[in-house]
Coordinates of C-alpha atoms and ligand atoms in Angstrom, one line a residue:
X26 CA -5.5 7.2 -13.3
X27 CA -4.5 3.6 -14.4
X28 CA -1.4 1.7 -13.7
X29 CA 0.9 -0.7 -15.2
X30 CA 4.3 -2.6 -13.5
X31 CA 6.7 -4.7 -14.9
X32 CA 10.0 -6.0 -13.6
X33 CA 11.7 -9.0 -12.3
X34 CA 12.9 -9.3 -8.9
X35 CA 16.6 -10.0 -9.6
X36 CA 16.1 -8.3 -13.7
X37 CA 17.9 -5.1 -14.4
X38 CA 14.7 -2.7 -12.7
X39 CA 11.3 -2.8 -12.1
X40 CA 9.5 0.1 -13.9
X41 CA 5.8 2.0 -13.1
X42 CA 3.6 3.6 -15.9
X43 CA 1.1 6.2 -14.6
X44 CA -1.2 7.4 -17.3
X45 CA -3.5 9.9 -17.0
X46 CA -2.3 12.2 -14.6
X47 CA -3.3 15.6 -14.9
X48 CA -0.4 18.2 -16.1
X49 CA 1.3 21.6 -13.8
X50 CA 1.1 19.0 -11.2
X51 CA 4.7 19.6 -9.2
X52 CA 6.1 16.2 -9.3
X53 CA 10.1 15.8 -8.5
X54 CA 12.3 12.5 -8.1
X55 CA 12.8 13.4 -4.0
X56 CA 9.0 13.2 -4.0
X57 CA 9.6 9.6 -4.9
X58 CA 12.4 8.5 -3.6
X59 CA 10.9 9.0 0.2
X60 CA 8.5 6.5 0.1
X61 CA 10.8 4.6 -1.6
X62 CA 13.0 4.6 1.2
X63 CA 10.2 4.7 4.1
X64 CA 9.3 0.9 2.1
X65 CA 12.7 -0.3 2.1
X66 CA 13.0 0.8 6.1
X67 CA 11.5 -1.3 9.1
X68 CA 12.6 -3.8 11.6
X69 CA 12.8 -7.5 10.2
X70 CA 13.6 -7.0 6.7
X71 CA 15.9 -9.5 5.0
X72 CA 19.4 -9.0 3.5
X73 CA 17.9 -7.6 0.0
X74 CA 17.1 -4.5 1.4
X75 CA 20.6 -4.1 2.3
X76 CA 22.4 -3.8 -1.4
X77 CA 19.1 -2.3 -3.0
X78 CA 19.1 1.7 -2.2
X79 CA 16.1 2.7 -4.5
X80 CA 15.5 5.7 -6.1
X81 CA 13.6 6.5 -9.0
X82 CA 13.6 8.2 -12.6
X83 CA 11.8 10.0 -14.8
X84 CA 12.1 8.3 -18.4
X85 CA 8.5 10.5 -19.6
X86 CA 5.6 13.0 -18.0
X87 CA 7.3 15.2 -16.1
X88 CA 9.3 18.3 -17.6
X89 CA 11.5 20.5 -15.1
X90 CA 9.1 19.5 -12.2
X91 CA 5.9 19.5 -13.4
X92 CA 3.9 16.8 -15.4
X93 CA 3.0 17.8 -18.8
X94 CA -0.3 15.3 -18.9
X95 CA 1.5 12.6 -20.9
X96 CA 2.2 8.8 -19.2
X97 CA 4.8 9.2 -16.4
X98 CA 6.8 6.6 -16.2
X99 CA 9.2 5.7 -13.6
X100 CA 12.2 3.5 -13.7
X101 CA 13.6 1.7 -10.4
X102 CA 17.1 0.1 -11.0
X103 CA 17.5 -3.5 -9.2
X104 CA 20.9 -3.1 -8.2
X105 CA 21.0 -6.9 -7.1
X106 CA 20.7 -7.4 -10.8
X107 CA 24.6 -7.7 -10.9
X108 CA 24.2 -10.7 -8.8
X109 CA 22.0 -12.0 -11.5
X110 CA 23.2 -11.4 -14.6
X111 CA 23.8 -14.6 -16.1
X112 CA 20.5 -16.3 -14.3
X113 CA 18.2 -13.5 -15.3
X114 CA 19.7 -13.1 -18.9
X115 CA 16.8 -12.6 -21.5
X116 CA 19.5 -14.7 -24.1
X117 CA 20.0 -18.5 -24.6
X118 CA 22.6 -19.3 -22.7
X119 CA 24.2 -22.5 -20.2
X120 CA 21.9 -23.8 -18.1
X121 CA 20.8 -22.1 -15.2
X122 CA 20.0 -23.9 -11.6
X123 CA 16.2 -24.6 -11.5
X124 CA 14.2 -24.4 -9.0
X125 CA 11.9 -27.2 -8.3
X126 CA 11.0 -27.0 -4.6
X127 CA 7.7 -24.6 -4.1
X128 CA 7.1 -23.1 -1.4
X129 CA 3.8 -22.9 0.6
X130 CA 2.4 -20.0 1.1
X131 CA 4.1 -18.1 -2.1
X132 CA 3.2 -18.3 -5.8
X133 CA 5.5 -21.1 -6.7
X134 CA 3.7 -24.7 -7.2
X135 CA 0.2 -22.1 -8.2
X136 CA 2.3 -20.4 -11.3
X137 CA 4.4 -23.3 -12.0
X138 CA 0.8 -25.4 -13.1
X139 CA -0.9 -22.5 -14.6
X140 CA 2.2 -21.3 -16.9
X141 CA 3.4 -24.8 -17.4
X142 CA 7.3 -24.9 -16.1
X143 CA 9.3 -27.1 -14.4
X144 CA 11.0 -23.9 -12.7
X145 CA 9.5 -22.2 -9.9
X146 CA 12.1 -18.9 -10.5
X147 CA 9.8 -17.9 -13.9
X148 CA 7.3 -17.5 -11.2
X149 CA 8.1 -16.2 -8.2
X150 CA 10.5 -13.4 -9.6
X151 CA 7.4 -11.6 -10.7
X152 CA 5.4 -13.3 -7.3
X153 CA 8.0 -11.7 -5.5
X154 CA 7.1 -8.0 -3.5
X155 CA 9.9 -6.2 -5.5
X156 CA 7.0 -5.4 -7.5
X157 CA 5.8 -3.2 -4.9
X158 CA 8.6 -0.6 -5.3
X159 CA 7.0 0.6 -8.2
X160 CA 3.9 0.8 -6.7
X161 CA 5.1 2.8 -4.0
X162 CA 6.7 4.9 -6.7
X163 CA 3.3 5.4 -8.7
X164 CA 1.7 5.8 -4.9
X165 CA 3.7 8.3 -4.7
X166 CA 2.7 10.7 -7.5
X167 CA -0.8 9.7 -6.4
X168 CA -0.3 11.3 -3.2
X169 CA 1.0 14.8 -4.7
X170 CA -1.7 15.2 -6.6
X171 CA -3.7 14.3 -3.6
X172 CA -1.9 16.9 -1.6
X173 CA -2.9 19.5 -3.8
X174 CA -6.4 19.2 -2.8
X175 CA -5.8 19.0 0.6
X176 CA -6.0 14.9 1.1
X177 CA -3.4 12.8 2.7
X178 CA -3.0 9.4 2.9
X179 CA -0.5 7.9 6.4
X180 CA -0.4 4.2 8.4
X181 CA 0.7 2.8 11.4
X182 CA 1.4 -0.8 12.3
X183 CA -1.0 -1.8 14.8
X184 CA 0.3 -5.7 15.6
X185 CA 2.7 -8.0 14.7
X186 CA 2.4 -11.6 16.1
X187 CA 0.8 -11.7 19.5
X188 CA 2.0 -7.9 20.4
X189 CA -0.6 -5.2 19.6
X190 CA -1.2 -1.7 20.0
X191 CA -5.3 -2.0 20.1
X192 CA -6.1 1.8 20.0
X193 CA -8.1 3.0 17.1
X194 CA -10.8 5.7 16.3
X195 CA -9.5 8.7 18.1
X196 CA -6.0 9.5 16.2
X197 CA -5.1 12.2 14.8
X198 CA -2.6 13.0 11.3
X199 CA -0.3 14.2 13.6
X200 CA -0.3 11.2 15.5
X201 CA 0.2 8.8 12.1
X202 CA 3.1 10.9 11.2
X203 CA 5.1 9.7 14.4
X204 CA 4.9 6.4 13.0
X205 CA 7.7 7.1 10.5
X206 CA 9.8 7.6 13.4
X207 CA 9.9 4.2 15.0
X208 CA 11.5 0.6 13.5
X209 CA 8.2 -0.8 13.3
X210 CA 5.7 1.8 12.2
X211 CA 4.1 1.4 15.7
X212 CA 2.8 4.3 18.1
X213 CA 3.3 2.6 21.2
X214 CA 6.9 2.2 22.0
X215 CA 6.7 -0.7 24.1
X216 CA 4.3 -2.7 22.1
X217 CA 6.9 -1.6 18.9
X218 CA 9.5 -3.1 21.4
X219 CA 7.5 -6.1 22.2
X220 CA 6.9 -7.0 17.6
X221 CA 10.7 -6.6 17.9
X222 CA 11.3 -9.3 20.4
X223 CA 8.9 -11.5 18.2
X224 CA 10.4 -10.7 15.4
X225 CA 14.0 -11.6 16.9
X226 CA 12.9 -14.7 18.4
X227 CA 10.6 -15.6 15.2
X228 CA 14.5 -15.6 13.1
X229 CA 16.0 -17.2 15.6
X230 CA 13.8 -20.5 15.4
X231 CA 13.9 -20.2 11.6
X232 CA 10.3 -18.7 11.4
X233 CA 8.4 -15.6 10.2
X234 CA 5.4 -13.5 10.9
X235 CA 2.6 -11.4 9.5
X236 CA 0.4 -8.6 11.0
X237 CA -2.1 -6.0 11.0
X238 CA -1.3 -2.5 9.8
X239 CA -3.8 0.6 10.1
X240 CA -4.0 2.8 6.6
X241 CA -6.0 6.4 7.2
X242 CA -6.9 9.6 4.3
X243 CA -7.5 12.5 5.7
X244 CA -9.3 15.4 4.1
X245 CA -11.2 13.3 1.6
X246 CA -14.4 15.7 1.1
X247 CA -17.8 13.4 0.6
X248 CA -18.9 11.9 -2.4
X249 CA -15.8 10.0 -3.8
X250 CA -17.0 6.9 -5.0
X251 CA -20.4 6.0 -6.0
X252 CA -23.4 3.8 -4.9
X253 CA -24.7 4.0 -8.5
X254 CA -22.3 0.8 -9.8
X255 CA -20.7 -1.8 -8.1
X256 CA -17.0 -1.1 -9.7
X257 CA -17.6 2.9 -8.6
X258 CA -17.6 1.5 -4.9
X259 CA -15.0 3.2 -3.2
X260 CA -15.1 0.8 -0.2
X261 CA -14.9 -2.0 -2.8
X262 CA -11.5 0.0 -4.8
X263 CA -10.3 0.2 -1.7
X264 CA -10.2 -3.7 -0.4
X265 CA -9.1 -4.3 -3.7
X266 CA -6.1 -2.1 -3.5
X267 CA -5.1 -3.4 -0.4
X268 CA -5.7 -6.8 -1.5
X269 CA -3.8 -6.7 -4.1
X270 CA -0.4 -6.4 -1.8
X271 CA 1.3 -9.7 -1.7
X272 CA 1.2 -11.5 1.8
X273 CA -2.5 -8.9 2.3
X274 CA -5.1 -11.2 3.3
X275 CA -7.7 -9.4 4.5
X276 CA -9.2 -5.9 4.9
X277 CA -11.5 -3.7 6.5
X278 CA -13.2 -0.6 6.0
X279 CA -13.9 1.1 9.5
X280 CA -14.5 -1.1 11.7
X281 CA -14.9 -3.5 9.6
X282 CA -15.1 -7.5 11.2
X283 CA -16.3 -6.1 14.7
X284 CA -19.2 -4.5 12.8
X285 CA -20.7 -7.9 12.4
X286 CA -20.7 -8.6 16.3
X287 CA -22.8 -5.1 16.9
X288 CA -25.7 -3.9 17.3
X289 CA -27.1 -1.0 15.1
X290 CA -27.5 1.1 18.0
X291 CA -24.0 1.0 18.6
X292 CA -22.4 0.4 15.0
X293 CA -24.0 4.1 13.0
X294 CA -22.3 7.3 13.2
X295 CA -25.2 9.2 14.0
X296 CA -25.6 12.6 12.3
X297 CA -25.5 16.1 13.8
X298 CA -25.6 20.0 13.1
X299 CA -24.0 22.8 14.4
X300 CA -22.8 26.2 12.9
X301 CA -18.9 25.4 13.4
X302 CA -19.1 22.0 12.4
X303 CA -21.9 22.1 9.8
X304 CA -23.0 18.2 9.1
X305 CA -20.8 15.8 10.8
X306 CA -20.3 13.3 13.5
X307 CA -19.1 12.0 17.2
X308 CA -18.0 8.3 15.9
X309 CA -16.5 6.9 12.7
X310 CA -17.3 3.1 12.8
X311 CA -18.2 3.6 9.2
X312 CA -14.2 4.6 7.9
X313 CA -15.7 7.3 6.4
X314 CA -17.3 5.9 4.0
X315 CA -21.1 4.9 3.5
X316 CA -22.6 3.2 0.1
X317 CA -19.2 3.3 -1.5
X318 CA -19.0 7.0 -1.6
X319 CA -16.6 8.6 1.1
X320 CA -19.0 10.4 3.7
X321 CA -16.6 13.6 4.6
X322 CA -15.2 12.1 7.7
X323 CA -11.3 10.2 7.8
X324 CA -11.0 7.4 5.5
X325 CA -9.7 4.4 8.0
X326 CA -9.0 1.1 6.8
X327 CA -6.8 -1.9 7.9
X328 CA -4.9 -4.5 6.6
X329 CA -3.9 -8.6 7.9
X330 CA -0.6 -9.8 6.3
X331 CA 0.2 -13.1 6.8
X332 CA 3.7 -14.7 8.1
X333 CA 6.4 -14.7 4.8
X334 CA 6.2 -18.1 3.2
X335 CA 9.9 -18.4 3.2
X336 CA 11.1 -19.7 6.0
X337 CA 14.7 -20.2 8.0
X338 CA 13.2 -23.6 8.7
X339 CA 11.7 -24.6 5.4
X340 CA 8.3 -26.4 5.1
X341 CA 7.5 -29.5 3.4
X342 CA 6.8 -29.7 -0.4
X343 CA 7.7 -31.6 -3.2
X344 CA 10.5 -31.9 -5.2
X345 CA 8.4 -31.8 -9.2
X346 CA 11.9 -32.8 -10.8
X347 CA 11.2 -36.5 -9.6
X348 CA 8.2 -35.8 -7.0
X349 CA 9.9 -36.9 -4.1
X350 CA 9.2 -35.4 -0.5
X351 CA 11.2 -32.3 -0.2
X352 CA 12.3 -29.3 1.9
X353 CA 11.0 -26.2 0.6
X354 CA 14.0 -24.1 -1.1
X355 CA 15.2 -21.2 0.6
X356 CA 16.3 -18.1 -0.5
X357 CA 17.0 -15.0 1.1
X358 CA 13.8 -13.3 2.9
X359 CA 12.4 -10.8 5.2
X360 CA 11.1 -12.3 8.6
X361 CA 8.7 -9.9 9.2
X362 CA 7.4 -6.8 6.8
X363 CA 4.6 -5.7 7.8
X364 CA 6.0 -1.9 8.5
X365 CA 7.0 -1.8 4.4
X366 CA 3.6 -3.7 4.0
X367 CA 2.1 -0.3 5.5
X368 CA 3.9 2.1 3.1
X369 CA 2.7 0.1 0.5
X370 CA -1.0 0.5 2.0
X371 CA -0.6 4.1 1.9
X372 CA 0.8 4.1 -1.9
X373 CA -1.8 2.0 -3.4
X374 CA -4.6 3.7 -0.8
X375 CA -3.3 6.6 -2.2
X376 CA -3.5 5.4 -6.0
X377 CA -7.1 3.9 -5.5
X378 CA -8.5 7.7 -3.7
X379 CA -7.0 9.6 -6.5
X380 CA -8.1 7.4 -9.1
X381 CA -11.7 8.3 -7.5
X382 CA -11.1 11.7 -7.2
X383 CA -10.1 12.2 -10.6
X384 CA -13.4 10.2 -11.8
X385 CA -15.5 13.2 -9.7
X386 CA -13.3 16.2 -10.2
X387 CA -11.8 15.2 -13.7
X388 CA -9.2 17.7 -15.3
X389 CA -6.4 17.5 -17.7
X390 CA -4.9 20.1 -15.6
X391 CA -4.2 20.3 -12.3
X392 CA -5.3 24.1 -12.4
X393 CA -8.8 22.2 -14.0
X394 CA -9.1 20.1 -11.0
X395 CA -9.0 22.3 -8.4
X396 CA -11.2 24.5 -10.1
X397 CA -13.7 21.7 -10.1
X398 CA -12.9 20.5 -6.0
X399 CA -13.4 24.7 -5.3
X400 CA -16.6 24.3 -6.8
X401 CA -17.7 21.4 -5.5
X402 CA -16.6 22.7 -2.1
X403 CA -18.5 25.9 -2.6
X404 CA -21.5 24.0 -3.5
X405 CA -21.4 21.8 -0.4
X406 CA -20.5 24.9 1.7
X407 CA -23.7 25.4 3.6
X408 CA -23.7 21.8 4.5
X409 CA -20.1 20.6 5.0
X410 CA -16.5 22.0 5.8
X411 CA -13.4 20.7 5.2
X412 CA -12.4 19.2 8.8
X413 CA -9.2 21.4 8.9
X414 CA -11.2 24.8 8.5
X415 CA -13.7 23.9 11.2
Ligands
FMN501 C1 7.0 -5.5 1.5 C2 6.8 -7.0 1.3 C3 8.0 -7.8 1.5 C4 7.9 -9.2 1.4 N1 9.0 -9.9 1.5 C5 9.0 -11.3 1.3 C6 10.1 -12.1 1.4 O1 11.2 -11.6 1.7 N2 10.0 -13.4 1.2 C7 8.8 -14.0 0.9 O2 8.7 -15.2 0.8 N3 7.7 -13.3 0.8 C8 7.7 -11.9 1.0 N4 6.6 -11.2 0.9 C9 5.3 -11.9 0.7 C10 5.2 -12.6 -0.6 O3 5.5 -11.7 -1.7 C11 3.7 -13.1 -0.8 O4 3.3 -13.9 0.3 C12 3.7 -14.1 -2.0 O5 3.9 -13.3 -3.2 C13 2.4 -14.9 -2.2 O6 1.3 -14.1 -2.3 P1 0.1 -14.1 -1.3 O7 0.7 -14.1 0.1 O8 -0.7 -12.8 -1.6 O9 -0.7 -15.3 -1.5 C14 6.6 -9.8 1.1 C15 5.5 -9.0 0.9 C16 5.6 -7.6 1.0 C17 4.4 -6.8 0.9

């Protein structure tokens, strides 16, 4: 499956093109529209997320609920637009207020060299995370066709400044899902209380903050991905993915960093037998994958945003209209969104596991697929088992 975005922040919508996904694949707008939604929620969001209520449509691929195989493409409506009209107007027109003032830590004084203008807003309305709704929308028909082969893709917030819920390894799906409950994607209620305290004080002295959030697949059967080329690495896809969320910068597979402290004694997921569980094993320091390919167990990953670059209390820059030292412009901006990072973790997770699971199973039909998973299944059958049968 590829991918293509466009849209300006503040333009008229930001739209997602999805090609090549396989047709009878159930696909509806409510499908859509709840991880649009679950993006848009979460403690420390700014203003914007106030006037935008996102919800997507269909303008090709899908035909009374099912995708017919051609390019779906989905349409998100910016409704701050209206705000915008004459600033974001594609015509000549008077002369809008430029924007001159870059901020550290976004894509302002970067894209203002490399595209040549004197007007940081050329920039940053493409720099800026609105992007990711259509992500989350094409995430999102990623993870129904993943559903129909028995993967799903969830996250949890694990820490947001200095407060940090450090429990890993031993959760379950069931446990993920709870995170949709809370403000801040967290499973520990105090610690979610504590990233809210942060975050409060954090707006309150004109600052921001990044964090860590935990993305985890579960069901992927062994073998998507491959060892054979370096751009077939599922590991690799995967870092890349997450990556390539604004504010993302870093990732792990498993457990990742920590990895390089251990010893190999301690750091393998040694293998066992046994007729319930066929092939498997007692720890998953490896994520679940091995050699780019996943290795049947859960897929676990994680994710370091850093603090927003707009700040309450700007940094110093420099004015380019007569470089003079500045105050970095302001504009309204989340203090903290690392709980809609998350959602976007899972959407382009999601994209990135389907993609690979489309280059093993192919199919122009869904009913092709999973003819090709069942027989992959039944070929593996004597050595592994789905987790959920076992
Ligand atoms: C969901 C989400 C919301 C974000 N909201 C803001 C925001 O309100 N203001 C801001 O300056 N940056 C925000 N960011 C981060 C910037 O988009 C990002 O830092 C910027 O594009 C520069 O890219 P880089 O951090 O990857 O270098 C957000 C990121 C995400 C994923």
């Amino acid at each position: 499956m590829r991918i293509l975005t466009s849209g300006e922040s503040h333009g008229p919508a930001v739209v997602a093109i999805v090609d090549s996904v396989p047709s009878g694949m159930p696909l509806t707008a409510a499908d859509v529209d709840r991880d649009l939604a679950r993006r848009q929620a979460g403690y420390g969001r700014g203003g914007r997320m106030k006037i935008e209520k996102d919800s997507a449509r269909f303008l090709s691929g899908v035909r009374n609920g099912l995708t017919i195989g051609s390019p779906v493409t989905l349409y998100i409506e910016n409704r701050d637009h209206a705000n915008w009209e004459s600033a974001m107007s594609p015509e000549p027109g008077p002369a809008v207020e430029m924007q001159t003032k870059p901020r550290p830590g976004h894509g302002d004084l970067a894209g203002m060299l490399k595209y040549s203008t004197g007007d940081a807003r050329n920039i940053l309305e493409r720099a800026s995370a609105r992007e990711t709704a259509a992500r989350v929308a094409a995430g999102a028909v990623a993870r129904c066709l993943l559903k129909e082969i028995g993967v799903a893709v969830r996250s949890r917030v694990m820490s947001v400044g200095s407060a940090s819920d450090e429990r890993r390894g031993d959760l379950t799906e069931a446990d993920f899902v709870r995170a949709d409950a809370d403000a801040m994607r967290c499973l520990d209620a105090e610690v979610s209380a504590a990233m809210m305290r942060e975050i409060d004080e954090a707006a309150e002295q004109g600052d921001t903050l990044g964090g860590i959030f935990e993305v985890a697949v579960f069901g992927a059967p062994p073998g998507l991905g491959s060892h054979a080329q370096a751009d077939r690495r599922l590991d690799a896809a995967l870092c890349a993915a997450l990556t390539s969320i604004p504010g993302v910068k870093g990732a792990e597979v498993g457990d990742g960093f920590s990895l390089g402290r251990a010893r190999g004694s301690r750091a393998h997921d040694e293998i066992f037998y046994d007729e319930r569980l066929l092939l498997h094993r007692k720890t998953n320091h490896a994520g679940g994958i091995e050699a780019g390919m996943s290795n049947g167990e859960t897929v676990i990953l994680r994710a370091a945003m850093k603090p927003i670059p707009t700040l309450g209390k700007p940094l110093a820059t420099v004015d380019v209209a007569d470089m003079s030292a500045a105050k970095a412009f302001k504009e309204r901006a989340d203090v903290c969104a690392v709980p809609a990072a998350s959602v976007v973790g899972e959407a382009v997770v999601a994209f990135a596991v389907a993609s690979a699971a489309q280059e093993k199973f192919g199919g122009d039909s869904l009913r092709e697929m999973r003819r090709n998973v069942d027989g992959y299944l039944d070929q593996i059958s004597s050595w592994w088992r789905p987790r959920g049968d076992a």
